[in-house]
Every structure is written in structure tokens, then in C-alpha cells.
Tab-separated table of C-alpha atoms and ligand atoms in Angstrom:
chain	number	residue	atom	x	y	z
F	10	MET	CA	20.238	-5.228	9.413
F	11	GLN	CA	22.093	-4.651	12.723
F	12	GLU	CA	20.871	-7.330	15.290
F	13	PRO	CA	19.359	-5.358	18.221
F	14	LYS	CA	21.015	-5.912	21.504
F	15	TYR	CA	17.684	-5.256	23.552
F	16	LYS	CA	14.498	-7.082	22.945
F	17	ARG	CA	12.342	-4.832	24.941
F	18	VAL	CA	13.028	-1.164	25.978
F	19	VAL	CA	11.380	1.373	28.134
F	20	LEU	CA	12.131	4.886	26.578
F	21	LYS	CA	11.974	7.593	29.168
F	22	ILE	CA	11.485	11.158	27.699
F	23	SER	CA	11.664	14.076	29.958
F	24	GLY	CA	9.002	16.673	29.757
F	25	GLU	CA	11.590	19.388	29.141
F	26	ALA	CA	13.002	17.484	26.163
F	27	LEU	CA	9.467	17.725	24.470
F	28	ALA	CA	9.686	21.709	24.705
F	29	GLY	CA	12.615	21.763	22.434
F	30	GLU	CA	13.975	25.266	22.257
F	31	LYS	CA	10.825	26.455	23.717
F	32	GLU	CA	10.325	27.287	27.404
F	33	PHE	CA	7.084	25.807	27.686
F	34	GLY	CA	4.658	23.353	25.969
F	35	ILE	CA	5.193	20.943	23.134
F	36	ASP	CA	7.437	21.406	20.077
F	37	GLN	CA	5.784	19.667	17.346
F	38	ASP	CA	9.152	19.159	15.398
F	39	VAL	CA	10.667	17.318	18.527
F	40	ILE	CA	7.569	15.172	18.828
F	41	ASN	CA	7.903	14.365	15.148
F	42	SER	CA	11.508	13.366	15.190
F	43	ILE	CA	11.031	11.290	18.400
F	44	ALA	CA	8.142	9.556	16.680
F	45	ASP	CA	10.345	8.823	13.632
F	46	GLU	CA	13.003	7.396	15.727
F	47	ILE	CA	10.514	5.227	17.760
F	48	LYS	CA	9.216	4.020	14.279
F	49	GLU	CA	12.732	2.983	13.367
F	50	ILE	CA	13.530	0.983	16.361
F	51	ARG	CA	10.007	-0.703	16.324
F	52	GLU	CA	11.164	-1.657	12.629
F	53	CYS	CA	14.156	-3.278	14.111
F	54	GLY	CA	11.876	-5.679	16.064
F	55	ILE	CA	12.492	-4.006	19.440
F	56	ASP	CA	9.335	-3.927	21.807
F	57	VAL	CA	8.866	-0.330	22.760
F	58	ALA	CA	7.409	1.097	26.009
F	59	VAL	CA	7.461	4.958	26.678
F	60	VAL	CA	7.313	6.715	29.843
F	61	VAL	CA	6.877	10.427	29.397
F	62	GLY	CA	7.575	13.315	31.892
F	63	GLY	CA	5.321	16.434	32.054
F	64	GLY	CA	7.932	19.050	33.094
F	65	ASN	CA	7.362	21.103	29.771
F	66	ILE	CA	3.884	21.948	31.173
F	67	TRP	CA	3.995	21.677	35.023
F	68	ARG	CA	6.592	20.704	37.649
F	69	GLY	CA	5.187	19.576	40.926
F	70	ARG	CA	8.397	19.985	42.872
F	71	ASN	CA	8.977	23.566	41.743
F	72	SER	CA	5.889	24.956	43.264
F	73	PRO	CA	6.816	25.350	46.790
F	74	GLN	CA	3.636	27.450	47.838
F	75	MET	CA	1.422	24.525	46.658
F	76	ASP	CA	0.503	21.336	48.655
F	77	ARG	CA	3.139	18.748	47.235
F	78	ALA	CA	0.624	16.185	46.606
F	79	THR	CA	-1.844	18.489	44.686
F	80	ALA	CA	1.253	19.994	42.618
F	81	ASP	CA	2.384	16.319	41.952
F	82	TYR	CA	-1.205	15.448	40.650
F	83	MET	CA	-0.986	18.251	38.239
F	84	GLY	CA	2.306	17.049	37.052
F	85	MET	CA	0.768	13.656	36.287
F	86	LEU	CA	-2.037	15.329	34.243
F	87	ALA	CA	0.565	17.134	32.220
F	88	THR	CA	2.200	13.765	31.469
F	89	VAL	CA	-1.093	12.531	29.926
F	90	ILE	CA	-1.211	15.749	27.472
F	91	ASN	CA	2.284	14.764	26.384
F	92	ALA	CA	1.167	11.029	25.912
F	93	LEU	CA	-1.594	11.923	23.758
F	94	ALA	CA	0.536	14.189	21.487
F	95	LEU	CA	3.191	11.467	21.152
F	96	GLN	CA	0.422	8.857	20.345
F	97	ASP	CA	-0.992	11.153	17.850
F	98	ALA	CA	2.506	11.544	16.140
F	99	LEU	CA	2.902	7.811	16.115
F	100	GLU	CA	-0.418	6.927	14.655
F	101	LYS	CA	0.192	9.395	11.986
F	102	ARG	CA	3.296	7.148	11.062
F	103	ASN	CA	0.956	4.080	11.057
F	104	ILE	CA	2.370	2.816	14.372
F	105	GLU	CA	-0.389	1.229	16.662
F	106	THR	CA	-0.026	2.752	19.838
F	107	ARG	CA	-1.997	2.409	23.247
F	108	VAL	CA	-1.757	4.905	25.864
F	109	GLN	CA	-2.317	3.599	29.452
F	110	THR	CA	-2.870	5.798	32.438
F	111	ALA	CA	-1.907	4.943	36.079
F	112	ILE	CA	-4.839	7.021	37.201
F	113	GLU	CA	-8.088	6.006	35.520
F	114	MET	CA	-9.616	8.455	32.997
F	115	LYS	CA	-11.184	5.885	30.769
F	116	GLU	CA	-12.795	8.318	28.326
F	117	ILE	CA	-9.078	9.387	27.374
F	118	ALA	CA	-7.187	6.356	27.581
F	119	GLU	CA	-6.915	2.717	28.932
F	120	PRO	CA	-6.124	2.231	32.436
F	121	TYR	CA	-2.749	0.661	33.296
F	122	ILE	CA	-3.091	-3.158	33.386
F	123	ARG	CA	0.382	-4.775	33.312
F	124	ARG	CA	-0.696	-7.917	31.470
F	125	ARG	CA	-2.699	-5.824	28.979
F	126	ALA	CA	0.467	-3.863	28.285
F	127	MET	CA	2.568	-6.981	27.988
F	128	ARG	CA	0.100	-8.155	25.331
F	129	HIS	CA	0.096	-4.968	23.430
F	130	LEU	CA	3.772	-5.245	23.305
F	131	GLU	CA	3.819	-8.889	22.137
F	132	LYS	CA	1.494	-7.626	19.273
F	133	GLY	CA	4.062	-4.943	18.179
F	134	ARG	CA	2.304	-1.927	19.608
F	135	VAL	CA	3.905	0.909	21.299
F	136	VAL	CA	2.646	1.222	24.853
F	137	ILE	CA	2.836	4.807	26.426
F	138	PHE	CA	2.561	4.766	30.003
F	139	ALA	CA	0.998	8.072	31.432
F	140	ALA	CA	0.388	9.607	34.762
F	141	GLY	CA	3.584	8.424	36.381
F	142	THR	CA	3.070	5.734	38.909
F	143	GLY	CA	-0.215	7.404	39.819
F	144	ASN	CA	1.214	8.441	43.332
F	145	PRO	CA	2.391	11.789	44.493
F	146	PHE	CA	5.944	12.084	45.781
F	147	PHE	CA	7.206	9.629	43.005
F	148	SER	CA	9.015	10.816	39.888
F	149	THR	CA	8.321	9.869	36.292
F	150	ASP	CA	11.924	8.232	36.477
F	151	THR	CA	10.509	6.062	39.209
F	152	ALA	CA	7.497	5.355	37.025
F	153	ALA	CA	10.159	4.063	34.181
F	154	ALA	CA	11.773	2.005	36.558
F	155	LEU	CA	8.656	0.463	37.980
F	156	ARG	CA	7.160	-0.220	34.529
F	157	ALA	CA	10.497	-1.398	33.113
F	158	ALA	CA	10.532	-4.059	36.158
F	159	GLU	CA	7.025	-4.958	35.589
F	160	ILE	CA	7.069	-5.520	31.968
F	161	GLU	CA	10.610	-7.182	32.192
F	162	ALA	CA	12.400	-4.706	30.011
F	163	ASP	CA	16.139	-5.381	29.055
F	164	VAL	CA	17.032	-1.702	29.602
F	165	ILE	CA	15.716	1.883	30.136
F	166	LEU	CA	16.763	4.420	27.593
F	167	LEU	CA	16.928	7.596	29.654
F	168	ALA	CA	16.735	10.514	26.891
F	169	LYS	CA	17.628	13.801	28.444
F	170	LYS	CA	18.668	17.148	27.435
F	171	VAL	CA	22.162	16.581	28.581
F	172	ASP	CA	24.337	13.883	26.827
F	173	GLY	CA	25.085	11.609	29.888
F	174	VAL	CA	26.054	11.519	33.567
F	175	TYR	CA	28.671	14.073	34.675
F	176	ASP	CA	30.334	14.433	37.897
F	177	SER	CA	28.730	17.971	38.479
F	178	ASP	CA	26.092	19.937	36.436
F	179	PRO	CA	27.622	20.528	33.006
F	180	MET	CA	25.262	23.308	32.412
F	181	LYS	CA	26.823	25.193	35.522
F	182	ASN	CA	30.405	23.887	35.503
F	183	PRO	CA	32.321	23.832	32.100
F	184	ASN	CA	34.863	21.443	33.622
F	185	ALA	CA	32.385	18.856	34.399
F	186	GLN	CA	33.647	15.239	33.471
F	187	LYS	CA	31.204	12.930	31.731
F	188	PHE	CA	31.154	9.167	32.931
F	189	ASP	CA	31.133	6.426	30.117
F	190	SER	CA	29.809	3.933	32.630
F	191	LEU	CA	28.772	3.877	36.420
F	192	GLU	CA	27.102	1.659	38.834
F	193	TYR	CA	23.882	2.654	40.698
F	194	ILE	CA	25.725	2.620	43.855
F	195	ASP	CA	28.100	5.497	42.616
F	196	ILE	CA	24.929	7.638	41.676
F	197	LEU	CA	23.725	7.206	45.270
F	198	ASN	CA	27.049	7.507	47.125
F	199	ARG	CA	28.114	10.538	45.061
F	200	GLY	CA	24.634	12.123	44.936
F	201	LEU	CA	24.724	12.508	41.072
F	202	GLY	CA	21.629	14.226	39.999
F	203	VAL	CA	20.698	11.979	36.970
F	204	MET	CA	17.889	10.256	38.781
F	205	ASP	CA	16.277	10.602	42.012
F	206	SER	CA	17.155	8.001	44.688
F	207	THR	CA	13.769	6.041	44.724
F	208	ALA	CA	14.313	5.480	40.902
F	209	THR	CA	17.968	4.660	41.284
F	210	SER	CA	17.433	1.983	44.037
F	211	LEU	CA	14.468	0.492	42.190
F	212	CYS	CA	16.636	0.005	39.006
F	213	MET	CA	19.752	-1.167	41.279
F	214	ASP	CA	17.542	-3.721	43.147
F	215	ASN	CA	16.037	-5.070	39.938
F	216	LYS	CA	19.346	-5.026	38.120
F	217	ILE	CA	17.922	-2.909	35.232
F	218	PRO	CA	20.649	-1.011	33.234
F	219	ILE	CA	20.035	2.474	31.972
F	220	ILE	CA	21.658	4.482	29.023
F	221	VAL	CA	21.719	8.057	29.555
F	222	PHE	CA	21.874	10.098	26.629
F	223	GLY	CA	21.148	13.310	24.874
F	224	ILE	CA	17.949	13.551	22.919
F	225	ASN	CA	18.945	16.546	20.986
F	226	LYS	CA	20.816	14.742	18.537
F	227	ALA	CA	19.107	12.978	15.886
F	228	GLY	CA	19.624	9.248	15.795
F	229	ASN	CA	20.554	8.800	19.377
F	230	ILE	CA	17.440	6.866	20.502
F	231	LYS	CA	18.042	4.265	17.817
F	232	LYS	CA	21.886	4.110	18.833
F	233	ALA	CA	20.891	3.454	22.375
F	234	ALA	CA	18.322	1.040	21.414
F	235	LEU	CA	20.826	-1.133	19.237
F	236	GLY	CA	23.272	-1.008	22.231
F	237	GLU	CA	25.982	1.454	20.609
F	238	ASN	CA	28.253	3.094	23.092
F	239	ILE	CA	26.549	6.505	23.557
F	240	GLY	CA	26.036	8.780	26.562
F	241	THR	CA	26.611	6.834	29.994
F	242	PHE	CA	25.708	3.331	30.722
F	243	VAL	CA	24.639	2.647	34.208
F	244	LYS	CA	25.175	-1.132	35.060
F	245	GLY	CA	22.163	-3.074	36.322
B	330	GTP	P1	-6.684	-6.394	21.651
B	330	GTP	O1	-7.629	-6.973	22.617
B	330	GTP	O2	-5.145	-7.071	21.787
B	330	GTP	O3	-7.029	-6.554	20.082
B	330	GTP	O4	-6.304	-5.024	21.869
B	330	GTP	P2	-7.056	-3.428	21.495
B	330	GTP	O5	-6.405	-2.641	22.333
B	330	GTP	O6	-7.157	-3.343	20.006
B	330	GTP	O7	-8.549	-3.981	22.026
B	330	GTP	P3	-9.515	-3.125	22.684
B	330	GTP	O8	-10.845	-3.522	22.063
B	330	GTP	O9	-9.640	-3.354	24.308
B	330	GTP	O10	-9.317	-1.567	22.414
B	330	GTP	C1	-9.497	-0.997	21.210
B	330	GTP	C2	-9.285	0.280	21.346
B	330	GTP	O11	-10.020	1.196	22.435
B	330	GTP	C3	-7.854	0.766	21.630
B	330	GTP	O12	-7.428	1.997	20.742
B	330	GTP	C4	-7.601	1.031	23.096
B	330	GTP	O13	-6.720	1.840	23.387
B	330	GTP	C5	-9.012	1.635	23.407
B	330	GTP	N1	-9.472	1.318	24.730
B	330	GTP	C6	-9.515	0.132	25.236
B	330	GTP	N2	-9.920	0.248	26.619
B	330	GTP	C7	-10.121	1.671	26.813
B	330	GTP	C8	-10.450	2.386	27.953
B	330	GTP	O14	-10.675	1.896	29.005
B	330	GTP	N3	-10.493	3.727	27.642
B	330	GTP	C9	-10.275	4.351	26.569
B	330	GTP	N4	-10.319	5.618	26.188
B	330	GTP	N5	-9.854	3.537	25.479
B	330	GTP	C10	-9.901	2.321	25.574
């Protein structure tokens, strides 16, 4: 078996990715294939924590008529829905999984407790972090950066609809060029839209590398976790 490059990873799954070809909601086939891949990387002995977005259900920042904080809290609730769907799919594959929420809702899931999350990971459980950072004005990418720093993850695997970081939006510009590798400061200086600046600076300050890759292709999560050259590598 290939020796994994990373011992502990944070997998960030955007909400949009969970919608698959649908405009809205959860595509069960997508959740199933993500769960299959998480199972594979767990079986390689890699500790897996997951941060899920919520954009397939609600996007706070696209609701300009609403108070931003309220819209963001609605987005955090959306991530909890996604987290529970992923937990269900993982448990159907006999993978012990714990959901921890950054906003307490004890009847639904455990509250986020760092030391407890670390213990779950040491026991081989997958931990899904839901409700972002628990604060409005922070993205789930920032939650991924924060949790990665807290649980001492080796890398963030940023699973996206596009297959890496480009110099302009590849959906709009057919001549957009993909980067194989980058430094965080380039993302900030060039205003590349891969991550917001809060998440980018947090990763830069804490020297956490990110692999940005496309989730649409089966096998990519495993490749990224094993340290194969896919997507764009952002150096920590
Ligand atoms: P260990 O102490 O390492 O054995 O971990 P554990 O998670 O198995 O122990 P615990 O008895 O704390 O949890 C048992 C189950 O209850 C797990 O599925 C937890 O996710 C769940 N659980 C624990 N705390 C809470 C909580 O505050 N709210 C909810 N809804 N579930 C919880």
C-alpha cells in the first residue's frame, strides 16, 4: 500500500459540490461517492476531519436584502444539514463518525470541543465540523483553516467544483491558466478568488498547505490525501 504523505487532513467540501448537477440541495450519489473516498483514505490510516459548506442550501453573502449576520447564521444551519447527511452516508459504510457543531445544538450533535475532537481522531473516527466557526462574517473556508490549525492537521484538502487555482475565473474565461503551485501571498496579492483573505491569511500565518482540486472526478480525494500531484498546491 502506498505510504500516505499526510497523517492528518482536513477535507473541506463546498456546499455547491454536494448539489452535484442539481441547482439546490443534496445529491445522494455525490454524498455516497464522497463517503466512499473518505472510507478509502481512512483505510490508509489517515486521520480525517471534514468541514462542510452550506451553499447548496443557503448562501448568506448572496442575500443582500437580509441582515448579513442573520443570513450567515442561516448558512451555518445549512452546514449542519449537510454534516448530518454525510455522517449518515459514512455510518452506512461502518465508519465511526462524530459531528461537532460550532453553535451548540446538543440534541442534534456534539458541541465543538477541541480536545474531544482530537481524541475522536486518535480513535480513528471521522469528525465532521459543522456550523462554520460559529460566527457570522467568517466563511467555512476560514472554519477549515481554523480547525486545521487547532487539530494540528498536516494539510487542507480543498475540494471544489473547479480543478485548481486559475489566474482568472475558468468558468468565464476559456483562456484562464491553472497554477500547479502557488504561495499564499500570491493569492492575496493577485486577489485570486480561491479563498477569502481571512482564510488565506490564517493558513499563511500557521503554515498550513492546501491542495485545491476538483471533486467531480472520482478518486481525487484519495490522490490529494496521498500527496499525488493534482490540482494546485498552495505552500504553507
Ligand atoms: P468516547 O468517550 O471516546 O468513547 O467517545 P464517544 O463519542 O463514543 O462517547 P460519548 O459517550 O460521549 O458519545 C456517544 C454518542 O453520543 C456519540 O455518537 C456522540 O456523538 C453522541 N454525543 C455525545 N455528546 C453529545 C451531545 O452533546 N449531543 C448529541 N446530540 N450527541 C452527543
